[in-house]
């Protein structure tokens, strides 16, 4: 089968590998669509925390935001060949203390698809444990299903804090996570403001219905918000998020910033009674995310950028690295011929 291989820092290649062999309790899935995100770009550029701490090593196959069709099953009747599925990124052991206590996302023997210890979905086929699969309902197309993985992280963020009616809520960073957060938060009785840098992404947020979407202005926007979702995954965005907090406010970190903050006013954090929440993925929310796409509360509008066949993965990553690309989500279509867009399934 054809796969996208990252063979060294900056090297994205089309490779050939054997189709993964049968294993108990696993499924072979033909991949229809794969979304690429900042974590994948970090694997290409070499700055990924998984590469730095040795969990990931080249060569590797990226791709953790995917949808496909079951081809073969080993030891299960839960799914049937031909069924459309998405797969959880986190593969848990079901045996450790955390798993046994119902806190699977804290599993101490974790593997993550396309990140470490499990090849990703930027390939014609992927083999994963059947327990990691979630069926895609009718009415959710492949473009939407490939967005379920970032959506579950946003849903986890929304479980961290009560979103009170009338609250002033800010989302920082209108990338994929930020746009999905905006779409959900627009359903709440709150005043929603978006802060970002790219004019096209900010215009998209205004079209979606945000009251304001513009650059963060410390003079105007400091100490003004009850709840701030940091989705840019940058230290600068995180600093703006801190400044935006009112007394008693909460900051929820969804994006993953690397590096250290230049300033952290610990006294203000304590005296202003701020709460900080980190979001460690949302593996419990896949069915809810699919349901929200089925209901039309989430959709792919304003989110999708171009889609590429596997043979043009290097171009896909180049576009992903371009911060002026507008709509954020770049995708790969493993079954697509060169230059072909995918068919809309269901
Ligand atoms: Zn991702
Ligand atoms: Zn475990």
mmCIF file of C-alpha atoms and ligand atoms in Angstrom:
data_model
loop_
_atom_site.group_PDB
_atom_site.id
_atom_site.type_symbol
_atom_site.label_atom_id
_atom_site.label_comp_id
_atom_site.label_asym_id
_atom_site.label_seq_id
_atom_site.Cartn_x
_atom_site.Cartn_y
_atom_site.Cartn_z
ATOM 1 C CA UNK A 1 0.000 0.000 0.000
ATOM 2 C CA UNK A 2 1.036 3.614 -0.446
ATOM 3 C CA UNK A 3 1.868 5.550 2.722
ATOM 4 C CA UNK A 4 3.134 9.000 3.602
ATOM 5 C CA UNK A 5 6.438 8.564 5.415
ATOM 6 C CA UNK A 6 8.288 11.167 7.412
ATOM 7 C CA UNK A 7 11.841 9.886 7.047
ATOM 8 C CA UNK A 8 13.832 12.740 8.602
ATOM 9 C CA UNK A 9 13.357 16.336 9.643
ATOM 10 C CA UNK A 10 11.653 18.107 6.714
ATOM 11 C CA UNK A 11 11.438 14.950 4.564
ATOM 12 C CA UNK A 12 7.909 13.962 3.490
ATOM 13 C CA UNK A 13 7.876 11.021 1.066
ATOM 14 C CA UNK A 14 5.452 8.677 -0.619
ATOM 15 C CA UNK A 15 6.494 5.183 0.461
ATOM 16 C CA UNK A 16 5.283 1.618 -0.002
ATOM 17 C CA UNK A 17 4.632 -0.777 2.841
ATOM 18 C CA UNK A 18 2.883 -4.111 3.253
ATOM 19 C CA UNK A 19 -0.770 -3.903 4.251
ATOM 20 C CA UNK A 20 -0.751 -4.444 8.058
ATOM 21 C CA UNK A 21 -1.252 -8.125 8.920
ATOM 22 C CA UNK A 22 -4.233 -9.480 10.833
ATOM 23 C CA UNK A 23 -4.117 -9.265 14.627
ATOM 24 C CA UNK A 24 -6.709 -10.346 17.222
ATOM 25 C CA UNK A 25 -9.399 -7.786 18.048
ATOM 26 C CA UNK A 26 -8.291 -5.418 15.306
ATOM 27 C CA UNK A 27 -9.802 -4.018 12.133
ATOM 28 C CA UNK A 28 -8.264 -3.165 8.799
ATOM 29 C CA UNK A 29 -9.755 0.081 7.514
ATOM 30 C CA UNK A 30 -9.428 1.709 4.075
ATOM 31 C CA UNK A 31 -8.753 5.374 4.847
ATOM 32 C CA UNK A 32 -11.008 7.878 3.042
ATOM 33 C CA UNK A 33 -9.770 11.168 4.437
ATOM 34 C CA UNK A 34 -7.144 12.429 6.890
ATOM 35 C CA UNK A 35 -6.974 15.888 8.453
ATOM 36 C CA UNK A 36 -3.559 17.371 9.225
ATOM 37 C CA UNK A 37 -2.915 19.590 12.228
ATOM 38 C CA UNK A 38 -0.153 21.387 14.083
ATOM 39 C CA UNK A 39 0.951 18.163 15.789
ATOM 40 C CA UNK A 40 1.616 16.603 12.366
ATOM 41 C CA UNK A 41 3.525 19.678 11.221
ATOM 42 C CA UNK A 42 5.703 19.445 14.345
ATOM 43 C CA UNK A 43 6.531 15.847 13.419
ATOM 44 C CA UNK A 44 7.628 17.077 9.965
ATOM 45 C CA UNK A 45 9.584 20.050 11.269
ATOM 46 C CA UNK A 46 11.235 18.079 14.085
ATOM 47 C CA UNK A 47 9.956 20.112 17.052
ATOM 48 C CA UNK A 48 7.311 17.606 18.160
ATOM 49 C CA UNK A 49 7.431 16.871 21.883
ATOM 50 C CA UNK A 50 7.070 13.177 20.950
ATOM 51 C CA UNK A 51 10.277 13.342 18.891
ATOM 52 C CA UNK A 52 12.075 15.366 21.539
ATOM 53 C CA UNK A 53 11.251 12.938 24.354
ATOM 54 C CA UNK A 54 12.016 9.886 22.186
ATOM 55 C CA UNK A 55 8.508 8.421 22.026
ATOM 56 C CA UNK A 56 8.367 9.046 18.235
ATOM 57 C CA UNK A 57 11.186 8.181 15.832
ATOM 58 C CA UNK A 58 11.627 8.517 12.058
ATOM 59 C CA UNK A 59 10.527 6.958 9.820
ATOM 60 C CA UNK A 60 6.912 7.369 10.838
ATOM 61 C CA UNK A 61 3.475 7.518 9.238
ATOM 62 C CA UNK A 62 1.460 10.529 10.501
ATOM 63 C CA UNK A 63 -2.318 10.998 10.544
ATOM 64 C CA UNK A 64 -4.599 10.858 13.586
ATOM 65 C CA UNK A 65 -7.726 12.693 12.335
ATOM 66 C CA UNK A 66 -9.279 10.181 9.971
ATOM 67 C CA UNK A 67 -12.357 8.453 8.586
ATOM 68 C CA UNK A 68 -12.502 5.249 6.571
ATOM 69 C CA UNK A 69 -14.388 2.082 5.660
ATOM 70 C CA UNK A 70 -13.914 -1.231 7.448
ATOM 71 C CA UNK A 71 -12.311 -3.815 5.137
ATOM 72 C CA UNK A 72 -11.689 -6.755 7.482
ATOM 73 C CA UNK A 73 -12.338 -7.587 11.119
ATOM 74 C CA UNK A 74 -10.570 -10.025 13.398
ATOM 75 C CA UNK A 75 -12.715 -11.236 16.245
ATOM 76 C CA UNK A 76 -15.677 -8.859 16.314
ATOM 77 C CA UNK A 77 -19.252 -8.657 15.207
ATOM 78 C CA UNK A 78 -19.664 -5.036 16.354
ATOM 79 C CA UNK A 79 -18.859 -3.765 12.866
ATOM 80 C CA UNK A 80 -19.377 -5.066 9.352
ATOM 81 C CA UNK A 81 -17.127 -4.700 6.305
ATOM 82 C CA UNK A 82 -18.001 -1.545 4.387
ATOM 83 C CA UNK A 83 -19.090 0.331 7.515
ATOM 84 C CA UNK A 84 -17.777 3.894 7.881
ATOM 85 C CA UNK A 85 -15.793 4.545 11.042
ATOM 86 C CA UNK A 86 -13.601 7.081 12.757
ATOM 87 C CA UNK A 87 -10.859 5.963 15.127
ATOM 88 C CA UNK A 88 -9.864 7.366 18.492
ATOM 89 C CA UNK A 89 -6.355 8.812 18.573
ATOM 90 C CA UNK A 90 -5.629 7.546 22.067
ATOM 91 C CA UNK A 91 -5.231 3.773 22.235
ATOM 92 C CA UNK A 92 -5.539 2.757 25.872
ATOM 93 C CA UNK A 93 -4.491 -0.471 27.611
ATOM 94 C CA UNK A 94 -7.781 -1.184 29.477
ATOM 95 C CA UNK A 95 -5.663 -2.656 32.298
ATOM 96 C CA UNK A 96 -3.796 0.059 34.198
ATOM 97 C CA UNK A 97 -5.067 1.777 37.340
ATOM 98 C CA UNK A 98 -6.438 4.766 35.392
ATOM 99 C CA UNK A 99 -8.222 2.616 32.792
ATOM 100 C CA UNK A 100 -9.665 0.370 35.499
ATOM 101 C CA UNK A 101 -10.971 3.477 37.287
ATOM 102 C CA UNK A 102 -12.785 4.824 34.224
ATOM 103 C CA UNK A 103 -10.173 7.501 33.524
ATOM 104 C CA UNK A 104 -8.947 6.029 30.237
ATOM 105 C CA UNK A 105 -7.566 9.324 28.994
ATOM 106 C CA UNK A 106 -5.026 9.148 31.831
ATOM 107 C CA UNK A 107 -3.884 5.636 30.768
ATOM 108 C CA UNK A 108 -0.265 5.007 31.744
ATOM 109 C CA UNK A 109 0.405 2.725 28.743
ATOM 110 C CA UNK A 110 -0.984 5.085 26.140
ATOM 111 C CA UNK A 111 -0.246 4.842 22.410
ATOM 112 C CA UNK A 112 -1.416 7.565 20.039
ATOM 113 C CA UNK A 113 -2.267 6.887 16.411
ATOM 114 C CA UNK A 114 0.089 8.688 14.045
ATOM 115 C CA UNK A 115 2.009 10.284 16.931
ATOM 116 C CA UNK A 116 3.875 7.459 18.695
ATOM 117 C CA UNK A 117 3.762 3.642 18.966
ATOM 118 C CA UNK A 118 1.109 3.267 16.247
ATOM 119 C CA UNK A 119 1.373 4.125 12.549
ATOM 120 C CA UNK A 120 -1.013 6.820 11.426
ATOM 121 C CA UNK A 121 -3.715 7.034 8.786
ATOM 122 C CA UNK A 122 -1.836 8.886 6.027
ATOM 123 C CA UNK A 123 -1.922 5.616 4.132
ATOM 124 C CA UNK A 124 -4.294 3.573 2.001
ATOM 125 C CA UNK A 125 -5.046 1.318 4.998
ATOM 126 C CA UNK A 126 -4.715 1.437 8.762
ATOM 127 C CA UNK A 127 -5.050 -1.402 11.299
ATOM 128 C CA UNK A 128 -6.294 -0.388 14.751
ATOM 129 C CA UNK A 129 -7.938 -2.079 17.753
ATOM 130 C CA UNK A 130 -11.666 -2.572 17.202
ATOM 131 C CA UNK A 131 -12.244 -0.971 20.623
ATOM 132 C CA UNK A 132 -10.877 2.327 19.242
ATOM 133 C CA UNK A 133 -13.446 2.549 16.418
ATOM 134 C CA UNK A 134 -16.649 4.578 16.457
ATOM 135 C CA UNK A 135 -19.331 4.146 13.760
ATOM 136 C CA UNK A 136 -20.144 7.188 11.604
ATOM 137 C CA UNK A 137 -23.903 7.726 11.386
ATOM 138 C CA UNK A 138 -25.732 8.424 8.134
ATOM 139 C CA UNK A 139 -25.937 12.111 7.420
ATOM 140 C CA UNK A 140 -22.342 12.792 8.470
ATOM 141 C CA UNK A 141 -20.087 13.024 5.405
ATOM 142 C CA UNK A 142 -16.389 12.164 5.300
ATOM 143 C CA UNK A 143 -15.317 15.823 5.411
ATOM 144 C CA UNK A 144 -17.242 16.231 8.653
ATOM 145 C CA UNK A 145 -16.200 12.872 10.142
ATOM 146 C CA UNK A 146 -12.517 13.747 9.674
ATOM 147 C CA UNK A 147 -13.148 16.802 11.905
ATOM 148 C CA UNK A 148 -14.453 14.707 14.797
ATOM 149 C CA UNK A 149 -10.979 14.335 16.337
ATOM 150 C CA UNK A 150 -10.420 18.067 16.917
ATOM 151 C CA UNK A 151 -14.097 18.433 17.867
ATOM 152 C CA UNK A 152 -13.776 16.008 20.798
ATOM 153 C CA UNK A 153 -11.020 18.153 22.288
ATOM 154 C CA UNK A 154 -13.290 21.196 22.120
ATOM 155 C CA UNK A 155 -16.113 19.217 23.744
ATOM 156 C CA UNK A 156 -13.778 18.234 26.585
ATOM 157 C CA UNK A 157 -12.945 21.937 27.021
ATOM 158 C CA UNK A 158 -16.644 22.731 27.391
ATOM 159 C CA UNK A 159 -16.969 20.184 30.223
ATOM 160 C CA UNK A 160 -14.282 21.948 32.266
ATOM 161 C CA UNK A 161 -16.220 25.036 33.293
ATOM 162 C CA UNK A 162 -19.835 26.145 33.486
ATOM 163 C CA UNK A 163 -20.683 28.533 30.627
ATOM 164 C CA UNK A 164 -23.002 30.924 32.449
ATOM 165 C CA UNK A 165 -25.793 32.794 30.616
ATOM 166 C CA UNK A 166 -24.766 36.381 29.913
ATOM 167 C CA UNK A 167 -21.044 35.648 30.304
ATOM 168 C CA UNK A 168 -18.425 37.438 28.229
ATOM 169 C CA UNK A 169 -16.536 34.662 26.485
ATOM 170 C CA UNK A 170 -13.404 34.956 24.348
ATOM 171 C CA UNK A 171 -11.896 32.412 21.964
ATOM 172 C CA UNK A 172 -8.267 33.068 21.086
ATOM 173 C CA UNK A 173 -6.981 31.578 17.820
ATOM 174 C CA UNK A 174 -9.559 30.915 15.063
ATOM 175 C CA UNK A 175 -7.871 27.797 13.634
ATOM 176 C CA UNK A 176 -9.688 24.464 13.469
ATOM 177 C CA UNK A 177 -10.082 24.134 17.253
ATOM 178 C CA UNK A 178 -11.076 27.782 17.597
ATOM 179 C CA UNK A 179 -13.647 27.679 14.796
ATOM 180 C CA UNK A 180 -15.248 24.521 16.192
ATOM 181 C CA UNK A 181 -15.327 26.164 19.635
ATOM 182 C CA UNK A 182 -16.946 29.274 18.108
ATOM 183 C CA UNK A 183 -19.621 27.179 16.390
ATOM 184 C CA UNK A 184 -20.539 25.514 19.690
ATOM 185 C CA UNK A 185 -20.295 28.643 21.849
ATOM 186 C CA UNK A 186 -22.576 30.578 19.474
ATOM 187 C CA UNK A 187 -25.338 28.239 20.689
ATOM 188 C CA UNK A 188 -24.906 29.481 24.275
ATOM 189 C CA UNK A 189 -26.572 32.679 25.603
ATOM 190 C CA UNK A 190 -23.224 34.484 25.883
ATOM 191 C CA UNK A 191 -21.388 37.413 24.304
ATOM 192 C CA UNK A 192 -18.750 35.765 22.101
ATOM 193 C CA UNK A 193 -15.600 37.564 20.963
ATOM 194 C CA UNK A 194 -12.758 36.049 18.944
ATOM 195 C CA UNK A 195 -9.141 37.211 18.978
ATOM 196 C CA UNK A 196 -6.714 36.277 16.241
ATOM 197 C CA UNK A 197 -4.131 37.494 13.782
ATOM 198 C CA UNK A 198 -5.132 36.321 10.298
ATOM 199 C CA UNK A 199 -7.746 38.686 8.734
ATOM 200 C CA UNK A 200 -9.421 35.897 6.697
ATOM 201 C CA UNK A 201 -9.952 33.715 9.773
ATOM 202 C CA UNK A 202 -11.315 36.669 11.744
ATOM 203 C CA UNK A 203 -13.711 37.505 8.894
ATOM 204 C CA UNK A 204 -14.885 33.873 8.958
ATOM 205 C CA UNK A 205 -15.709 34.239 12.669
ATOM 206 C CA UNK A 206 -17.764 37.358 11.984
ATOM 207 C CA UNK A 207 -19.647 35.511 9.239
ATOM 208 C CA UNK A 208 -20.373 32.726 11.722
ATOM 209 C CA UNK A 209 -21.869 35.258 14.155
ATOM 210 C CA UNK A 210 -19.205 36.320 16.640
ATOM 211 C CA UNK A 211 -20.013 39.761 18.095
ATOM 212 C CA UNK A 212 -16.431 40.883 17.417
ATOM 213 C CA UNK A 213 -13.412 39.187 15.828
ATOM 214 C CA UNK A 214 -10.170 41.111 15.743
ATOM 215 C CA UNK A 215 -6.665 41.420 17.086
ATOM 216 C CA UNK A 216 -6.300 41.411 20.875
ATOM 217 C CA UNK A 217 -5.783 44.969 22.133
ATOM 218 C CA UNK A 218 -4.329 45.010 25.676
ATOM 219 C CA UNK A 219 -5.725 48.511 26.341
ATOM 220 C CA UNK A 220 -9.264 47.578 25.466
ATOM 221 C CA UNK A 221 -9.450 43.834 26.136
ATOM 222 C CA UNK A 222 -7.521 43.242 29.363
ATOM 223 C CA UNK A 223 -9.469 42.080 32.439
ATOM 224 C CA UNK A 224 -12.733 41.956 30.436
ATOM 225 C CA UNK A 225 -13.754 38.292 30.070
ATOM 226 C CA UNK A 226 -15.399 35.732 32.350
ATOM 227 C CA UNK A 227 -14.170 32.766 30.340
ATOM 228 C CA UNK A 228 -11.342 32.479 27.820
ATOM 229 C CA UNK A 229 -10.660 29.509 25.553
ATOM 230 C CA UNK A 230 -7.058 29.556 24.309
ATOM 231 C CA UNK A 231 -7.061 27.699 20.978
ATOM 232 C CA UNK A 232 -4.085 29.246 19.181
ATOM 233 C CA UNK A 233 -1.576 26.951 20.832
ATOM 234 C CA UNK A 234 0.988 29.757 21.009
ATOM 235 C CA UNK A 235 2.695 31.339 24.026
ATOM 236 C CA UNK A 236 1.581 34.774 22.739
ATOM 237 C CA UNK A 237 -2.039 33.615 22.590
ATOM 238 C CA UNK A 238 -1.743 32.201 26.086
ATOM 239 C CA UNK A 239 -0.414 35.520 27.391
ATOM 240 C CA UNK A 240 -3.325 37.369 25.776
ATOM 241 C CA UNK A 241 -5.691 34.835 27.342
ATOM 242 C CA UNK A 242 -4.243 35.549 30.788
ATOM 243 C CA UNK A 243 -4.574 39.288 30.318
ATOM 244 C CA UNK A 244 -8.181 38.974 29.121
ATOM 245 C CA UNK A 245 -9.337 37.391 32.409
ATOM 246 C CA UNK A 246 -11.622 39.344 34.756
ATOM 247 C CA UNK A 247 -11.546 38.773 38.504
ATOM 248 C CA UNK A 248 -12.864 35.255 39.132
ATOM 249 C CA UNK A 249 -12.510 34.228 35.484
ATOM 250 C CA UNK A 250 -11.360 30.903 34.019
ATOM 251 C CA UNK A 251 -8.866 30.114 31.267
ATOM 252 C CA UNK A 252 -9.224 26.836 29.362
ATOM 253 C CA UNK A 253 -6.182 25.799 27.315
ATOM 254 C CA UNK A 254 -7.209 23.812 24.209
ATOM 255 C CA UNK A 255 -4.269 24.454 21.847
ATOM 256 C CA UNK A 256 -0.837 23.248 22.942
ATOM 257 C CA UNK A 257 1.714 26.063 23.225
ATOM 258 C CA UNK A 258 5.382 25.077 23.243
ATOM 259 C CA UNK A 259 7.993 26.962 25.125
ATOM 260 C CA UNK A 260 7.722 29.134 28.200
ATOM 261 C CA UNK A 261 5.760 32.283 28.877
ATOM 262 C CA UNK A 262 7.825 35.417 29.321
ATOM 263 C CA UNK A 263 5.450 36.730 31.962
ATOM 264 C CA UNK A 264 3.276 35.017 34.508
ATOM 265 C CA UNK A 265 1.884 37.301 37.199
ATOM 266 C CA UNK A 266 1.488 34.741 39.970
ATOM 267 C CA UNK A 267 0.173 37.339 42.421
ATOM 268 C CA UNK A 268 -2.613 38.358 40.057
ATOM 269 C CA UNK A 269 -3.479 34.692 39.439
ATOM 270 C CA UNK A 270 -3.977 34.175 43.183
ATOM 271 C CA UNK A 271 -5.559 37.494 44.156
ATOM 272 C CA UNK A 272 -7.902 37.602 41.160
ATOM 273 C CA UNK A 273 -9.049 34.048 41.916
ATOM 274 C CA UNK A 274 -8.383 32.788 38.416
ATOM 275 C CA UNK A 275 -8.869 29.160 37.407
ATOM 276 C CA UNK A 276 -6.738 27.455 34.752
ATOM 277 C CA UNK A 277 -7.757 24.225 33.045
ATOM 278 C CA UNK A 278 -5.717 22.123 30.639
ATOM 279 C CA UNK A 279 -7.545 19.901 28.175
ATOM 280 C CA UNK A 280 -6.096 16.427 27.748
ATOM 281 C CA UNK A 281 -7.952 15.288 24.616
ATOM 282 C CA UNK A 282 -11.573 14.165 24.773
ATOM 283 C CA UNK A 283 -11.710 10.483 24.000
ATOM 284 C CA UNK A 284 -15.143 10.122 25.667
ATOM 285 C CA UNK A 285 -16.820 12.528 23.271
ATOM 286 C CA UNK A 286 -16.576 10.887 19.819
ATOM 287 C CA UNK A 287 -20.217 9.846 19.689
ATOM 288 C CA UNK A 288 -21.345 13.252 20.925
ATOM 289 C CA UNK A 289 -19.210 14.981 18.296
ATOM 290 C CA UNK A 290 -20.659 12.792 15.527
ATOM 291 C CA UNK A 291 -24.149 13.525 16.840
ATOM 292 C CA UNK A 292 -23.478 17.284 16.712
ATOM 293 C CA UNK A 293 -22.367 16.989 13.072
ATOM 294 C CA UNK A 294 -25.472 14.917 12.339
ATOM 295 C CA UNK A 295 -27.656 17.612 13.936
ATOM 296 C CA UNK A 296 -25.928 20.325 11.904
ATOM 297 C CA UNK A 297 -24.732 22.140 15.034
ATOM 298 C CA UNK A 298 -21.184 21.427 13.863
ATOM 299 C CA UNK A 299 -20.239 21.462 10.184
ATOM 300 C CA UNK A 300 -17.218 21.923 7.939
ATOM 301 C CA UNK A 301 -18.003 25.465 6.699
ATOM 302 C CA UNK A 302 -15.118 27.945 7.066
ATOM 303 C CA UNK A 303 -12.882 25.132 8.373
ATOM 304 C CA UNK A 304 -11.655 23.251 5.288
ATOM 305 C CA UNK A 305 -8.698 24.256 3.158
ATOM 306 C CA UNK A 306 -7.423 22.156 0.225
ATOM 307 C CA UNK A 307 -7.293 18.348 0.082
ATOM 308 C CA UNK A 308 -4.414 16.459 -1.564
ATOM 309 C CA UNK A 309 -3.729 12.879 -2.675
ATOM 310 C CA UNK A 310 -1.006 11.005 -0.766
ATOM 311 C CA UNK A 311 1.447 11.667 -3.607
ATOM 312 C CA UNK A 312 1.197 15.405 -2.880
ATOM 313 C CA UNK A 313 1.660 15.154 0.885
ATOM 314 C CA UNK A 314 4.711 17.423 0.742
ATOM 315 C CA UNK A 315 2.566 20.172 -0.846
ATOM 316 C CA UNK A 316 -0.096 19.562 1.796
ATOM 317 C CA UNK A 317 2.436 20.129 4.587
ATOM 318 C CA UNK A 318 3.795 23.226 2.834
ATOM 319 C CA UNK A 319 0.277 24.692 2.793
ATOM 320 C CA UNK A 320 -0.200 23.701 6.444
ATOM 321 C CA UNK A 321 2.935 25.676 7.321
ATOM 322 C CA UNK A 322 1.571 28.791 5.555
ATOM 323 C CA UNK A 323 -0.114 30.866 8.248
ATOM 324 C CA UNK A 324 -1.895 33.002 5.648
ATOM 325 C CA UNK A 325 -3.734 30.034 4.090
ATOM 326 C CA UNK A 326 -7.141 31.217 5.411
ATOM 327 C CA UNK A 327 -9.389 28.234 6.189
ATOM 328 C CA UNK A 328 -7.232 26.088 8.461
ATOM 329 C CA UNK A 329 -7.779 22.381 7.834
ATOM 330 C CA UNK A 330 -5.562 20.811 5.163
ATOM 331 C CA UNK A 331 -6.469 17.201 4.319
ATOM 332 C CA UNK A 332 -5.163 14.108 2.530
ATOM 333 C CA UNK A 333 -7.363 11.788 0.492
ATOM 334 C CA UNK A 334 -5.655 8.388 0.307
ATOM 335 C CA UNK A 335 -8.052 6.908 -2.244
ATOM 336 C CA UNK A 336 -8.075 9.984 -4.461
ATOM 337 C CA UNK A 337 -6.198 10.134 -7.749
ATOM 338 C CA UNK A 338 -3.752 12.974 -8.201
ATOM 339 C CA UNK A 339 -5.588 16.269 -8.181
ATOM 340 C CA UNK A 340 -8.968 14.650 -7.556
ATOM 341 C CA UNK A 341 -11.290 15.908 -4.844
ATOM 342 C CA UNK A 342 -13.186 13.281 -2.892
ATOM 343 C CA UNK A 343 -16.760 12.382 -3.547
ATOM 344 C CA UNK A 344 -19.217 13.437 -0.929
ATOM 345 C CA UNK A 345 -20.231 10.216 0.777
ATOM 346 C CA UNK A 346 -23.598 10.217 2.509
HETATM 347 ZN ZN1 LIG B 1 -4.747 16.831 15.328
HETATM 348 ZN ZN1 LIG B 2 -4.433 2.015 30.676
#
